[in-house]
């Protein structure tokens, strides 16, 4: 049993609820961890987890916490699969908008985040992201947690035209978490990398993930953010002389290669111009523009340019 017992943080991530919610359910309704090894924090057993899962599902359906806790405490120990009780509890939830966000083969944290997103539970969304960032860093959090959930939201939206409120709330929580991670590691020194979205491009999250990864790697950058008209982008390049510019386009509609040509023709032409994002098409890019395949490649290219500049200046 000891091997399967979980900490409060692990249970919170699995269920997609905040740790403070677990604490409340423990203190008010007695749904706490039952395993106690002397000298250690109490741990949640599979039976505790099954009860909390019932609590979460019923409260999400609008049942009052006190009533939900009464049902949860009565659950058999642990609940057998396929029983009438289980099928009642596992029916599609009501208050959390119905259905789920597909996350493919992503792990329990991504499933927890997807559930928290469907409930519009901002505290749990933020806590899950912050925990992943602290535990695994930005690239692992982006690839293993955020990307699957964002892609799943996109998939559900394309199929149902719904979930716009979920998309907006999750986007905001992701932005806040990445900004906090960037601030915590804010590098000093001249910003030699310029990050910008293409004109009319509002998808900023991948660029924000890149910014946070650069901060983590100690690389200074300047972030222009969403919807940058080409004249403004060229103006920024001429005023700041970055070694590399990353121009993000998420959709075909914003991927006008003339923006890249304008960068290459700028009086202070950057050493490296990166066309990042699924909007760009390799065969329409001007010669000399590099297209990274993913976040890790974009980061290593930016770091390489920064390093070669430092070497040539003897920093
Ligand atoms: C969140 C979101 C929004 C938010 C963005 C908030 C923000 N601050 O970024 C808001 C609500 C603003 C939004 C608006 C719109 N959206 Co939107 N949005 C999304 C969503 C759900 C996630 C976007 C994201 O961050 N993706 C990140 C990952 C998941 O994307 P990916 O494709 O797997 O990316 C990989 C590659 O790009 C590669 N990569 C290659 N190079 C590099 C370099 C770096 C640095 C990185 C990090 C990665 C990388 O790795 C990435 C993964 O790491 C997507 C769904 C999706 N699948 O992307 C829709 C999606 C992109 N949106 C879509 C649409 C249609 C729109 C709107 C037009 C809706 C509307 N009618 O208004 C507007 C467009 C506004 C505009 N002009 O830009 C469509 C685009 C369809 C298409 N191909 O043309 C999508 C695919 C949803 C869908 N299935 O319909 N959206």
mmCIF file of C-alpha atoms and ligand atoms in Angstrom:
data_model
loop_
_atom_site.group_PDB
_atom_site.id
_atom_site.type_symbol
_atom_site.label_atom_id
_atom_site.label_comp_id
_atom_site.label_asym_id
_atom_site.label_seq_id
_atom_site.Cartn_x
_atom_site.Cartn_y
_atom_site.Cartn_z
ATOM 1 C CA UNK A 1 0.000 0.000 0.000
ATOM 2 C CA UNK A 2 2.807 2.400 0.925
ATOM 3 C CA UNK A 3 4.096 2.426 -2.689
ATOM 4 C CA UNK A 4 0.725 3.503 -4.059
ATOM 5 C CA UNK A 5 0.055 6.152 -1.409
ATOM 6 C CA UNK A 6 0.120 9.708 -2.709
ATOM 7 C CA UNK A 7 0.979 13.135 -1.350
ATOM 8 C CA UNK A 8 -1.616 15.931 -1.271
ATOM 9 C CA UNK A 9 0.067 17.627 -4.247
ATOM 10 C CA UNK A 10 -0.026 14.459 -6.348
ATOM 11 C CA UNK A 11 -3.702 13.886 -5.503
ATOM 12 C CA UNK A 12 -4.546 17.505 -6.346
ATOM 13 C CA UNK A 13 -2.892 17.168 -9.757
ATOM 14 C CA UNK A 14 -4.633 13.885 -10.523
ATOM 15 C CA UNK A 15 -8.019 15.320 -9.664
ATOM 16 C CA UNK A 16 -7.379 18.758 -11.133
ATOM 17 C CA UNK A 17 -8.279 20.573 -7.909
ATOM 18 C CA UNK A 18 -6.282 22.990 -5.775
ATOM 19 C CA UNK A 19 -4.417 21.682 -2.712
ATOM 20 C CA UNK A 20 -6.398 24.193 -0.625
ATOM 21 C CA UNK A 21 -9.612 22.496 -1.820
ATOM 22 C CA UNK A 22 -8.266 19.130 -0.640
ATOM 23 C CA UNK A 23 -7.437 20.679 2.721
ATOM 24 C CA UNK A 24 -10.981 22.038 3.026
ATOM 25 C CA UNK A 25 -12.496 18.665 2.119
ATOM 26 C CA UNK A 26 -10.281 17.090 4.772
ATOM 27 C CA UNK A 27 -11.043 19.590 7.535
ATOM 28 C CA UNK A 28 -14.772 20.068 6.877
ATOM 29 C CA UNK A 29 -15.838 16.659 5.597
ATOM 30 C CA UNK A 30 -13.253 14.233 6.939
ATOM 31 C CA UNK A 31 -12.080 13.194 3.463
ATOM 32 C CA UNK A 32 -8.409 13.177 4.377
ATOM 33 C CA UNK A 33 -5.417 10.904 3.910
ATOM 34 C CA UNK A 34 -5.723 7.731 5.951
ATOM 35 C CA UNK A 35 -2.272 6.210 5.669
ATOM 36 C CA UNK A 36 0.082 7.188 8.439
ATOM 37 C CA UNK A 37 3.702 6.097 8.624
ATOM 38 C CA UNK A 38 5.236 7.400 11.879
ATOM 39 C CA UNK A 39 7.528 10.366 11.222
ATOM 40 C CA UNK A 40 6.051 11.099 7.778
ATOM 41 C CA UNK A 41 3.248 13.238 6.375
ATOM 42 C CA UNK A 42 -0.020 11.384 5.996
ATOM 43 C CA UNK A 43 -0.516 9.905 2.503
ATOM 44 C CA UNK A 44 -3.634 9.293 0.418
ATOM 45 C CA UNK A 45 -4.382 5.630 -0.326
ATOM 46 C CA UNK A 46 -6.197 4.421 -3.495
ATOM 47 C CA UNK A 47 -9.400 4.225 -1.401
ATOM 48 C CA UNK A 48 -8.952 7.858 -0.259
ATOM 49 C CA UNK A 49 -8.392 8.838 -3.880
ATOM 50 C CA UNK A 50 -11.540 7.007 -5.013
ATOM 51 C CA UNK A 51 -13.590 8.891 -2.383
ATOM 52 C CA UNK A 52 -12.109 12.213 -3.435
ATOM 53 C CA UNK A 53 -12.842 11.424 -7.089
ATOM 54 C CA UNK A 54 -16.509 10.984 -6.137
ATOM 55 C CA UNK A 55 -16.411 14.246 -4.200
ATOM 56 C CA UNK A 56 -14.938 16.065 -7.183
ATOM 57 C CA UNK A 57 -17.395 14.664 -9.695
ATOM 58 C CA UNK A 58 -20.467 15.285 -7.573
ATOM 59 C CA UNK A 59 -19.500 18.843 -6.594
ATOM 60 C CA UNK A 60 -18.769 19.538 -10.298
ATOM 61 C CA UNK A 61 -22.319 18.373 -11.029
ATOM 62 C CA UNK A 62 -23.710 20.905 -8.571
ATOM 63 C CA UNK A 63 -24.296 18.628 -5.572
ATOM 64 C CA UNK A 64 -23.564 20.525 -2.322
ATOM 65 C CA UNK A 65 -20.178 19.663 -0.776
ATOM 66 C CA UNK A 66 -21.788 18.290 2.415
ATOM 67 C CA UNK A 67 -24.092 15.976 0.425
ATOM 68 C CA UNK A 68 -21.275 14.955 -1.952
ATOM 69 C CA UNK A 69 -19.060 14.114 1.039
ATOM 70 C CA UNK A 70 -21.827 11.915 2.499
ATOM 71 C CA UNK A 71 -21.917 9.905 -0.759
ATOM 72 C CA UNK A 72 -18.143 9.820 -0.972
ATOM 73 C CA UNK A 73 -17.773 8.446 2.573
ATOM 74 C CA UNK A 74 -20.271 5.692 1.789
ATOM 75 C CA UNK A 75 -18.364 4.476 -1.279
ATOM 76 C CA UNK A 76 -17.168 0.865 -1.105
ATOM 77 C CA UNK A 77 -13.491 0.534 -0.436
ATOM 78 C CA UNK A 78 -12.014 0.807 -3.151
ATOM 79 C CA UNK A 79 -14.823 1.040 -5.665
ATOM 80 C CA UNK A 80 -15.087 -1.950 -8.021
ATOM 81 C CA UNK A 81 -15.268 -1.095 -11.731
ATOM 82 C CA UNK A 82 -18.479 -1.543 -13.682
ATOM 83 C CA UNK A 83 -20.812 -1.303 -10.668
ATOM 84 C CA UNK A 84 -24.062 0.647 -10.762
ATOM 85 C CA UNK A 85 -22.578 3.105 -8.289
ATOM 86 C CA UNK A 86 -19.574 3.677 -10.498
ATOM 87 C CA UNK A 87 -21.541 4.147 -13.699
ATOM 88 C CA UNK A 88 -23.702 6.708 -11.864
ATOM 89 C CA UNK A 89 -20.668 8.611 -10.770
ATOM 90 C CA UNK A 90 -18.840 8.296 -14.077
ATOM 91 C CA UNK A 91 -21.653 9.651 -16.221
ATOM 92 C CA UNK A 92 -20.739 12.774 -18.227
ATOM 93 C CA UNK A 93 -20.511 15.732 -15.840
ATOM 94 C CA UNK A 94 -23.070 18.514 -16.032
ATOM 95 C CA UNK A 95 -21.771 21.745 -14.518
ATOM 96 C CA UNK A 96 -18.348 21.532 -16.141
ATOM 97 C CA UNK A 97 -19.711 22.048 -19.627
ATOM 98 C CA UNK A 98 -20.044 18.388 -20.637
ATOM 99 C CA UNK A 99 -17.484 16.164 -22.343
ATOM 100 C CA UNK A 100 -13.745 16.258 -21.933
ATOM 101 C CA UNK A 101 -10.694 17.765 -23.559
ATOM 102 C CA UNK A 102 -8.743 15.049 -25.405
ATOM 103 C CA UNK A 103 -5.075 14.997 -24.333
ATOM 104 C CA UNK A 104 -3.886 11.923 -26.222
ATOM 105 C CA UNK A 105 -1.127 10.026 -24.421
ATOM 106 C CA UNK A 106 -0.257 12.895 -22.095
ATOM 107 C CA UNK A 107 0.092 12.020 -18.404
ATOM 108 C CA UNK A 108 -2.106 12.469 -15.310
ATOM 109 C CA UNK A 109 -1.133 16.117 -14.836
ATOM 110 C CA UNK A 110 -2.435 16.962 -18.338
ATOM 111 C CA UNK A 111 -5.674 15.087 -17.616
ATOM 112 C CA UNK A 112 -5.995 16.971 -14.324
ATOM 113 C CA UNK A 113 -5.376 20.271 -16.111
ATOM 114 C CA UNK A 114 -7.964 19.383 -18.765
ATOM 115 C CA UNK A 115 -10.544 18.611 -16.048
ATOM 116 C CA UNK A 116 -9.763 21.826 -14.178
ATOM 117 C CA UNK A 117 -10.087 23.710 -17.481
ATOM 118 C CA UNK A 118 -13.530 22.204 -18.166
ATOM 119 C CA UNK A 119 -14.656 23.334 -14.690
ATOM 120 C CA UNK A 120 -13.216 26.825 -15.347
ATOM 121 C CA UNK A 121 -11.325 26.358 -12.080
ATOM 122 C CA UNK A 122 -8.655 29.055 -12.459
ATOM 123 C CA UNK A 123 -6.971 28.296 -9.114
ATOM 124 C CA UNK A 124 -6.446 24.624 -9.983
ATOM 125 C CA UNK A 125 -5.314 25.457 -13.544
ATOM 126 C CA UNK A 126 -2.713 27.921 -12.253
ATOM 127 C CA UNK A 127 -1.557 25.627 -9.475
ATOM 128 C CA UNK A 128 -1.071 22.697 -11.861
ATOM 129 C CA UNK A 129 0.951 24.804 -14.298
ATOM 130 C CA UNK A 130 3.046 26.433 -11.564
ATOM 131 C CA UNK A 131 3.839 23.053 -10.053
ATOM 132 C CA UNK A 132 4.916 21.616 -13.424
ATOM 133 C CA UNK A 133 7.115 24.633 -14.158
ATOM 134 C CA UNK A 134 8.804 24.388 -10.766
ATOM 135 C CA UNK A 135 9.275 20.623 -11.040
ATOM 136 C CA UNK A 136 10.309 20.170 -14.683
ATOM 137 C CA UNK A 137 11.105 23.560 -16.246
ATOM 138 C CA UNK A 138 9.525 25.274 -19.225
ATOM 139 C CA UNK A 139 10.233 22.897 -22.129
ATOM 140 C CA UNK A 140 8.910 19.831 -20.291
ATOM 141 C CA UNK A 141 5.853 21.778 -19.086
ATOM 142 C CA UNK A 142 5.136 23.080 -22.572
ATOM 143 C CA UNK A 143 5.545 19.747 -24.346
ATOM 144 C CA UNK A 144 4.070 17.439 -21.707
ATOM 145 C CA UNK A 145 1.316 19.560 -20.175
ATOM 146 C CA UNK A 146 0.408 22.774 -21.996
ATOM 147 C CA UNK A 147 0.734 21.730 -25.626
ATOM 148 C CA UNK A 148 -1.479 18.610 -25.296
ATOM 149 C CA UNK A 149 -4.174 20.549 -23.440
ATOM 150 C CA UNK A 150 -4.073 23.518 -25.840
ATOM 151 C CA UNK A 151 -4.191 21.198 -28.846
ATOM 152 C CA UNK A 152 -7.071 19.282 -27.206
ATOM 153 C CA UNK A 153 -9.008 22.506 -26.658
ATOM 154 C CA UNK A 154 -8.421 23.381 -30.325
ATOM 155 C CA UNK A 155 -9.619 19.930 -31.383
ATOM 156 C CA UNK A 156 -12.814 20.153 -29.298
ATOM 157 C CA UNK A 157 -13.446 23.692 -30.499
ATOM 158 C CA UNK A 158 -13.059 22.658 -34.140
ATOM 159 C CA UNK A 159 -15.525 19.793 -33.606
ATOM 160 C CA UNK A 160 -18.159 21.624 -31.536
ATOM 161 C CA UNK A 161 -17.551 25.378 -32.019
ATOM 162 C CA UNK A 162 -17.668 25.515 -28.193
ATOM 163 C CA UNK A 163 -15.127 25.880 -25.388
ATOM 164 C CA UNK A 164 -14.197 29.461 -26.236
ATOM 165 C CA UNK A 165 -14.515 30.420 -22.550
ATOM 166 C CA UNK A 166 -12.239 27.501 -21.620
ATOM 167 C CA UNK A 167 -9.718 28.551 -24.277
ATOM 168 C CA UNK A 168 -9.665 32.125 -22.965
ATOM 169 C CA UNK A 169 -9.320 31.183 -19.290
ATOM 170 C CA UNK A 170 -6.597 28.618 -19.930
ATOM 171 C CA UNK A 171 -4.726 31.046 -22.203
ATOM 172 C CA UNK A 172 -4.778 33.672 -19.482
ATOM 173 C CA UNK A 173 -3.558 31.253 -16.795
ATOM 174 C CA UNK A 174 -0.783 29.978 -19.102
ATOM 175 C CA UNK A 175 0.320 33.553 -19.881
ATOM 176 C CA UNK A 176 0.396 34.478 -16.202
ATOM 177 C CA UNK A 177 2.353 31.371 -15.223
ATOM 178 C CA UNK A 178 4.906 31.804 -18.018
ATOM 179 C CA UNK A 179 5.297 35.505 -17.191
ATOM 180 C CA UNK A 180 5.899 34.647 -13.532
ATOM 181 C CA UNK A 181 8.489 32.036 -14.546
ATOM 182 C CA UNK A 182 10.202 34.595 -16.830
ATOM 183 C CA UNK A 183 10.244 37.247 -14.092
ATOM 184 C CA UNK A 184 11.667 34.830 -11.545
ATOM 185 C CA UNK A 185 14.698 34.172 -13.763
ATOM 186 C CA UNK A 186 14.896 37.547 -15.548
ATOM 187 C CA UNK A 187 18.401 37.658 -17.081
ATOM 188 C CA UNK A 188 20.432 40.842 -17.060
ATOM 189 C CA UNK A 189 22.571 42.124 -19.927
ATOM 190 C CA UNK A 190 21.694 43.379 -23.405
ATOM 191 C CA UNK A 191 18.640 41.815 -25.055
ATOM 192 C CA UNK A 192 19.996 40.299 -28.263
ATOM 193 C CA UNK A 193 16.909 38.289 -29.188
ATOM 194 C CA UNK A 194 13.718 39.985 -30.410
ATOM 195 C CA UNK A 195 10.455 38.029 -30.130
ATOM 196 C CA UNK A 196 7.428 39.148 -32.115
ATOM 197 C CA UNK A 197 4.170 37.895 -33.523
ATOM 198 C CA UNK A 198 3.425 38.491 -37.181
ATOM 199 C CA UNK A 199 0.983 41.233 -38.163
ATOM 200 C CA UNK A 200 -2.562 40.425 -36.922
ATOM 201 C CA UNK A 201 -1.305 37.267 -35.139
ATOM 202 C CA UNK A 202 -2.941 36.874 -31.727
ATOM 203 C CA UNK A 203 -1.545 33.472 -30.769
ATOM 204 C CA UNK A 204 1.208 34.504 -28.368
ATOM 205 C CA UNK A 205 1.502 31.506 -26.021
ATOM 206 C CA UNK A 206 4.244 29.626 -27.916
ATOM 207 C CA UNK A 207 6.295 32.840 -28.013
ATOM 208 C CA UNK A 208 5.689 33.315 -24.281
ATOM 209 C CA UNK A 209 6.934 29.751 -23.716
ATOM 210 C CA UNK A 210 10.034 30.611 -25.737
ATOM 211 C CA UNK A 211 10.561 33.766 -23.648
ATOM 212 C CA UNK A 212 10.312 31.804 -20.391
ATOM 213 C CA UNK A 213 12.729 29.158 -21.707
ATOM 214 C CA UNK A 214 15.232 31.833 -22.727
ATOM 215 C CA UNK A 215 14.946 33.412 -19.268
ATOM 216 C CA UNK A 216 15.571 30.002 -17.740
ATOM 217 C CA UNK A 217 18.702 29.667 -19.930
ATOM 218 C CA UNK A 218 19.904 33.139 -18.866
ATOM 219 C CA UNK A 219 19.357 34.709 -22.317
ATOM 220 C CA UNK A 220 17.984 38.268 -22.404
ATOM 221 C CA UNK A 221 15.246 38.993 -24.909
ATOM 222 C CA UNK A 222 12.796 41.715 -25.867
ATOM 223 C CA UNK A 223 9.169 40.636 -26.388
ATOM 224 C CA UNK A 224 6.891 42.700 -28.665
ATOM 225 C CA UNK A 225 3.917 40.331 -28.271
ATOM 226 C CA UNK A 226 0.809 40.062 -30.456
ATOM 227 C CA UNK A 227 -0.107 41.727 -33.770
ATOM 228 C CA UNK A 228 3.016 43.650 -34.713
ATOM 229 C CA UNK A 229 2.713 45.561 -38.018
ATOM 230 C CA UNK A 230 5.739 45.048 -40.240
ATOM 231 C CA UNK A 231 6.761 48.738 -40.141
ATOM 232 C CA UNK A 232 6.818 48.597 -36.316
ATOM 233 C CA UNK A 233 8.845 45.386 -36.365
ATOM 234 C CA UNK A 234 11.461 46.896 -38.694
ATOM 235 C CA UNK A 235 11.537 50.040 -36.549
ATOM 236 C CA UNK A 236 12.230 47.912 -33.452
ATOM 237 C CA UNK A 237 15.020 46.063 -35.278
ATOM 238 C CA UNK A 238 16.648 49.289 -36.432
ATOM 239 C CA UNK A 239 16.459 50.829 -32.979
ATOM 240 C CA UNK A 240 17.710 47.837 -30.979
ATOM 241 C CA UNK A 241 19.915 45.833 -33.428
ATOM 242 C CA UNK A 242 19.032 42.314 -32.219
ATOM 243 C CA UNK A 243 21.245 39.357 -33.208
ATOM 244 C CA UNK A 244 18.179 37.190 -33.832
ATOM 245 C CA UNK A 245 14.510 37.846 -34.523
ATOM 246 C CA UNK A 246 11.840 35.195 -33.959
ATOM 247 C CA UNK A 247 8.646 35.955 -35.885
ATOM 248 C CA UNK A 248 5.674 33.782 -34.847
ATOM 249 C CA UNK A 249 2.798 32.908 -37.178
ATOM 250 C CA UNK A 250 0.199 30.378 -36.058
ATOM 251 C CA UNK A 251 -2.070 30.393 -39.094
ATOM 252 C CA UNK A 252 -1.698 30.826 -42.853
ATOM 253 C CA UNK A 253 -3.631 34.105 -42.640
ATOM 254 C CA UNK A 254 -0.784 35.853 -40.790
ATOM 255 C CA UNK A 255 2.136 34.190 -42.580
ATOM 256 C CA UNK A 256 2.969 36.809 -45.197
ATOM 257 C CA UNK A 257 6.619 36.155 -46.176
ATOM 258 C CA UNK A 258 7.005 39.861 -47.057
ATOM 259 C CA UNK A 259 7.420 40.434 -43.297
ATOM 260 C CA UNK A 260 10.508 38.204 -43.341
ATOM 261 C CA UNK A 261 11.873 39.898 -46.471
ATOM 262 C CA UNK A 262 11.480 43.268 -44.727
ATOM 263 C CA UNK A 263 13.589 41.987 -41.800
ATOM 264 C CA UNK A 264 16.301 40.752 -44.165
ATOM 265 C CA UNK A 265 16.357 44.128 -45.923
ATOM 266 C CA UNK A 266 16.500 46.170 -42.675
ATOM 267 C CA UNK A 267 19.554 48.473 -42.313
ATOM 268 C CA UNK A 268 20.493 46.597 -39.097
ATOM 269 C CA UNK A 269 19.763 43.149 -40.510
ATOM 270 C CA UNK A 270 19.812 40.508 -37.749
ATOM 271 C CA UNK A 271 22.313 37.610 -37.985
ATOM 272 C CA UNK A 272 19.437 35.142 -37.746
ATOM 273 C CA UNK A 273 15.779 35.404 -38.758
ATOM 274 C CA UNK A 274 13.573 32.596 -37.448
ATOM 275 C CA UNK A 275 10.135 31.947 -38.951
ATOM 276 C CA UNK A 276 8.480 30.010 -36.118
ATOM 277 C CA UNK A 277 5.045 28.430 -35.908
ATOM 278 C CA UNK A 278 2.719 26.290 -38.008
ATOM 279 C CA UNK A 279 1.562 29.265 -40.140
ATOM 280 C CA UNK A 280 4.782 29.435 -42.188
ATOM 281 C CA UNK A 281 5.371 27.204 -45.177
ATOM 282 C CA UNK A 282 8.956 26.173 -45.891
ATOM 283 C CA UNK A 283 8.646 26.602 -49.669
ATOM 284 C CA UNK A 284 7.507 30.235 -49.434
ATOM 285 C CA UNK A 285 10.228 31.458 -47.065
ATOM 286 C CA UNK A 286 12.874 33.881 -48.396
ATOM 287 C CA UNK A 287 16.424 32.462 -48.610
ATOM 288 C CA UNK A 288 18.321 32.913 -45.353
ATOM 289 C CA UNK A 289 15.308 32.429 -43.074
ATOM 290 C CA UNK A 290 15.421 29.460 -40.686
ATOM 291 C CA UNK A 291 12.321 27.527 -39.613
ATOM 292 C CA UNK A 292 12.635 25.742 -36.226
ATOM 293 C CA UNK A 293 10.693 22.532 -35.758
ATOM 294 C CA UNK A 294 9.807 23.059 -32.113
ATOM 295 C CA UNK A 295 10.462 24.993 -28.919
ATOM 296 C CA UNK A 296 13.716 23.200 -28.076
ATOM 297 C CA UNK A 297 15.183 23.931 -31.527
ATOM 298 C CA UNK A 298 14.128 27.596 -31.397
ATOM 299 C CA UNK A 299 15.848 27.943 -28.010
ATOM 300 C CA UNK A 300 19.072 26.264 -29.080
ATOM 301 C CA UNK A 301 19.320 28.435 -32.206
ATOM 302 C CA UNK A 302 18.767 31.602 -30.162
ATOM 303 C CA UNK A 303 21.331 30.529 -27.568
ATOM 304 C CA UNK A 304 23.862 29.668 -30.317
ATOM 305 C CA UNK A 305 23.523 33.154 -31.851
ATOM 306 C CA UNK A 306 23.904 34.813 -28.457
ATOM 307 C CA UNK A 307 27.024 32.720 -27.743
ATOM 308 C CA UNK A 308 28.653 33.410 -31.122
ATOM 309 C CA UNK A 309 28.049 37.135 -30.636
ATOM 310 C CA UNK A 310 29.537 37.001 -27.123
ATOM 311 C CA UNK A 311 32.600 35.165 -28.475
ATOM 312 C CA UNK A 312 33.158 37.583 -31.360
ATOM 313 C CA UNK A 313 32.930 40.523 -28.937
ATOM 314 C CA UNK A 314 35.195 38.769 -26.428
ATOM 315 C CA UNK A 315 32.558 39.123 -23.624
HETATM 316 C C1 LIG B 1 -5.309 29.488 -27.377
HETATM 317 C C2 LIG B 1 -5.814 29.693 -28.797
HETATM 318 C C3 LIG B 1 -6.289 30.961 -29.142
HETATM 319 C C4 LIG B 1 -6.184 32.156 -28.216
HETATM 320 C C5 LIG B 1 -4.700 32.615 -28.195
HETATM 321 C C6 LIG B 1 -4.305 33.218 -26.871
HETATM 322 C C7 LIG B 1 -2.842 33.510 -26.842
HETATM 323 N N1 LIG B 1 -2.505 34.497 -26.050
HETATM 324 O O1 LIG B 1 -2.021 32.897 -27.513
HETATM 325 C C8 LIG B 1 -7.155 33.176 -28.882
HETATM 326 C C9 LIG B 1 -8.499 33.094 -28.193
HETATM 327 C C10 LIG B 1 -6.679 34.634 -28.909
HETATM 328 C C11 LIG B 1 -7.277 32.594 -30.290
HETATM 329 C C12 LIG B 1 -7.764 33.321 -31.360
HETATM 330 C C13 LIG B 1 -8.011 32.782 -32.602
HETATM 331 N N2 LIG B 1 -7.891 31.504 -32.968
HETATM 332 CO CO1 LIG B 1 -6.986 30.216 -31.877
HETATM 333 N N3 LIG B 1 -6.331 28.775 -30.915
HETATM 334 C C14 LIG B 1 -5.824 28.626 -29.732
HETATM 335 C C15 LIG B 1 -5.348 27.178 -29.472
HETATM 336 C C16 LIG B 1 -6.393 26.466 -28.629
HETATM 337 C C17 LIG B 1 -3.979 27.028 -28.831
HETATM 338 C C18 LIG B 1 -2.887 27.891 -29.500
HETATM 339 C C19 LIG B 1 -1.509 27.490 -29.041
HETATM 340 O O2 LIG B 1 -0.892 28.128 -28.210
HETATM 341 N N4 LIG B 1 -1.011 26.374 -29.569
HETATM 342 C C20 LIG B 1 0.275 25.813 -29.192
HETATM 343 C C21 LIG B 1 0.449 24.376 -29.764
HETATM 344 C C22 LIG B 1 -0.624 23.515 -29.145
HETATM 345 O O3 LIG B 1 0.282 24.453 -31.158
HETATM 346 P P1 LIG B 1 0.979 23.472 -32.240
HETATM 347 O O4 LIG B 1 0.355 23.748 -33.531
HETATM 348 O O5 LIG B 1 0.987 22.092 -31.725
HETATM 349 O O6 LIG B 1 2.411 24.102 -32.249
HETATM 350 C C23 LIG B 1 3.587 23.403 -32.486
HETATM 351 C C24 LIG B 1 4.425 23.911 -33.651
HETATM 352 O O7 LIG B 1 4.124 25.215 -33.891
HETATM 353 C C25 LIG B 1 5.861 23.630 -33.211
HETATM 354 N N5 LIG B 1 6.812 24.753 -33.314
HETATM 355 C C26 LIG B 1 7.477 25.045 -34.435
HETATM 356 N N6 LIG B 1 8.304 26.050 -34.239
HETATM 357 C C27 LIG B 1 8.197 26.416 -32.958
HETATM 358 C C28 LIG B 1 8.866 27.432 -32.271
HETATM 359 C C29 LIG B 1 8.501 27.673 -30.952
HETATM 360 C C30 LIG B 1 9.170 28.787 -30.232
HETATM 361 C C31 LIG B 1 7.515 26.883 -30.328
HETATM 362 C C32 LIG B 1 7.107 27.143 -28.915
HETATM 363 C C33 LIG B 1 6.878 25.858 -31.041
HETATM 364 C C34 LIG B 1 7.243 25.624 -32.364
HETATM 365 O O8 LIG B 1 5.762 23.195 -31.883
HETATM 366 C C35 LIG B 1 4.521 23.659 -31.345
HETATM 367 C C36 LIG B 1 4.250 22.993 -30.043
HETATM 368 O O9 LIG B 1 5.279 23.313 -29.194
HETATM 369 C C37 LIG B 1 -5.281 26.656 -30.945
HETATM 370 C C38 LIG B 1 -5.332 25.131 -31.106
HETATM 371 C C39 LIG B 1 -3.941 24.610 -31.579
HETATM 372 N N7 LIG B 1 -3.907 23.363 -31.950
HETATM 373 O O10 LIG B 1 -2.957 25.290 -31.604
HETATM 374 C C40 LIG B 1 -6.365 27.463 -31.639
HETATM 375 C C41 LIG B 1 -6.263 27.751 -33.162
HETATM 376 C C42 LIG B 1 -4.823 27.988 -33.559
HETATM 377 N N8 LIG B 1 -7.030 28.971 -33.329
HETATM 378 C C43 LIG B 1 -7.691 28.962 -34.414
HETATM 379 C C44 LIG B 1 -8.504 30.041 -34.852
HETATM 380 C C45 LIG B 1 -9.349 29.813 -36.084
HETATM 381 C C46 LIG B 1 -8.498 31.251 -34.165
HETATM 382 C C47 LIG B 1 -9.284 32.526 -34.568
HETATM 383 C C48 LIG B 1 -9.277 32.881 -36.067
HETATM 384 C C49 LIG B 1 -10.692 32.382 -34.017
HETATM 385 C C50 LIG B 1 -11.610 33.539 -34.391
HETATM 386 N N9 LIG B 1 -12.555 33.222 -35.228
HETATM 387 O O11 LIG B 1 -11.426 34.636 -33.944
HETATM 388 C C51 LIG B 1 -8.533 33.592 -33.755
HETATM 389 C C52 LIG B 1 -7.353 34.104 -34.570
HETATM 390 C C53 LIG B 1 -6.856 35.399 -34.114
HETATM 391 C C54 LIG B 1 -5.623 35.800 -34.884
HETATM 392 N N10 LIG B 1 -5.772 36.593 -35.913
HETATM 393 O O12 LIG B 1 -4.530 35.389 -34.561
HETATM 394 C C55 LIG B 1 -7.518 27.672 -35.209
HETATM 395 C C56 LIG B 1 -6.609 27.881 -36.430
HETATM 396 C C57 LIG B 1 -7.066 27.107 -37.642
HETATM 397 C C58 LIG B 1 -6.109 27.338 -38.780
HETATM 398 N N11 LIG B 1 -5.148 26.438 -38.953
HETATM 399 O O13 LIG B 1 -6.191 28.314 -39.461
HETATM 400 C C59 LIG B 1 -7.006 26.719 -34.134
HETATM 401 C C60 LIG B 1 -6.072 25.614 -34.678
HETATM 402 C C61 LIG B 1 -8.225 26.110 -33.404
HETATM 403 C C62 LIG B 1 -9.044 25.226 -34.303
HETATM 404 N N12 LIG B 1 -8.825 23.942 -34.341
HETATM 405 O O14 LIG B 1 -9.932 25.724 -34.949
HETATM 406 N N13 LIG B 1 -6.884 31.332 -30.325
#
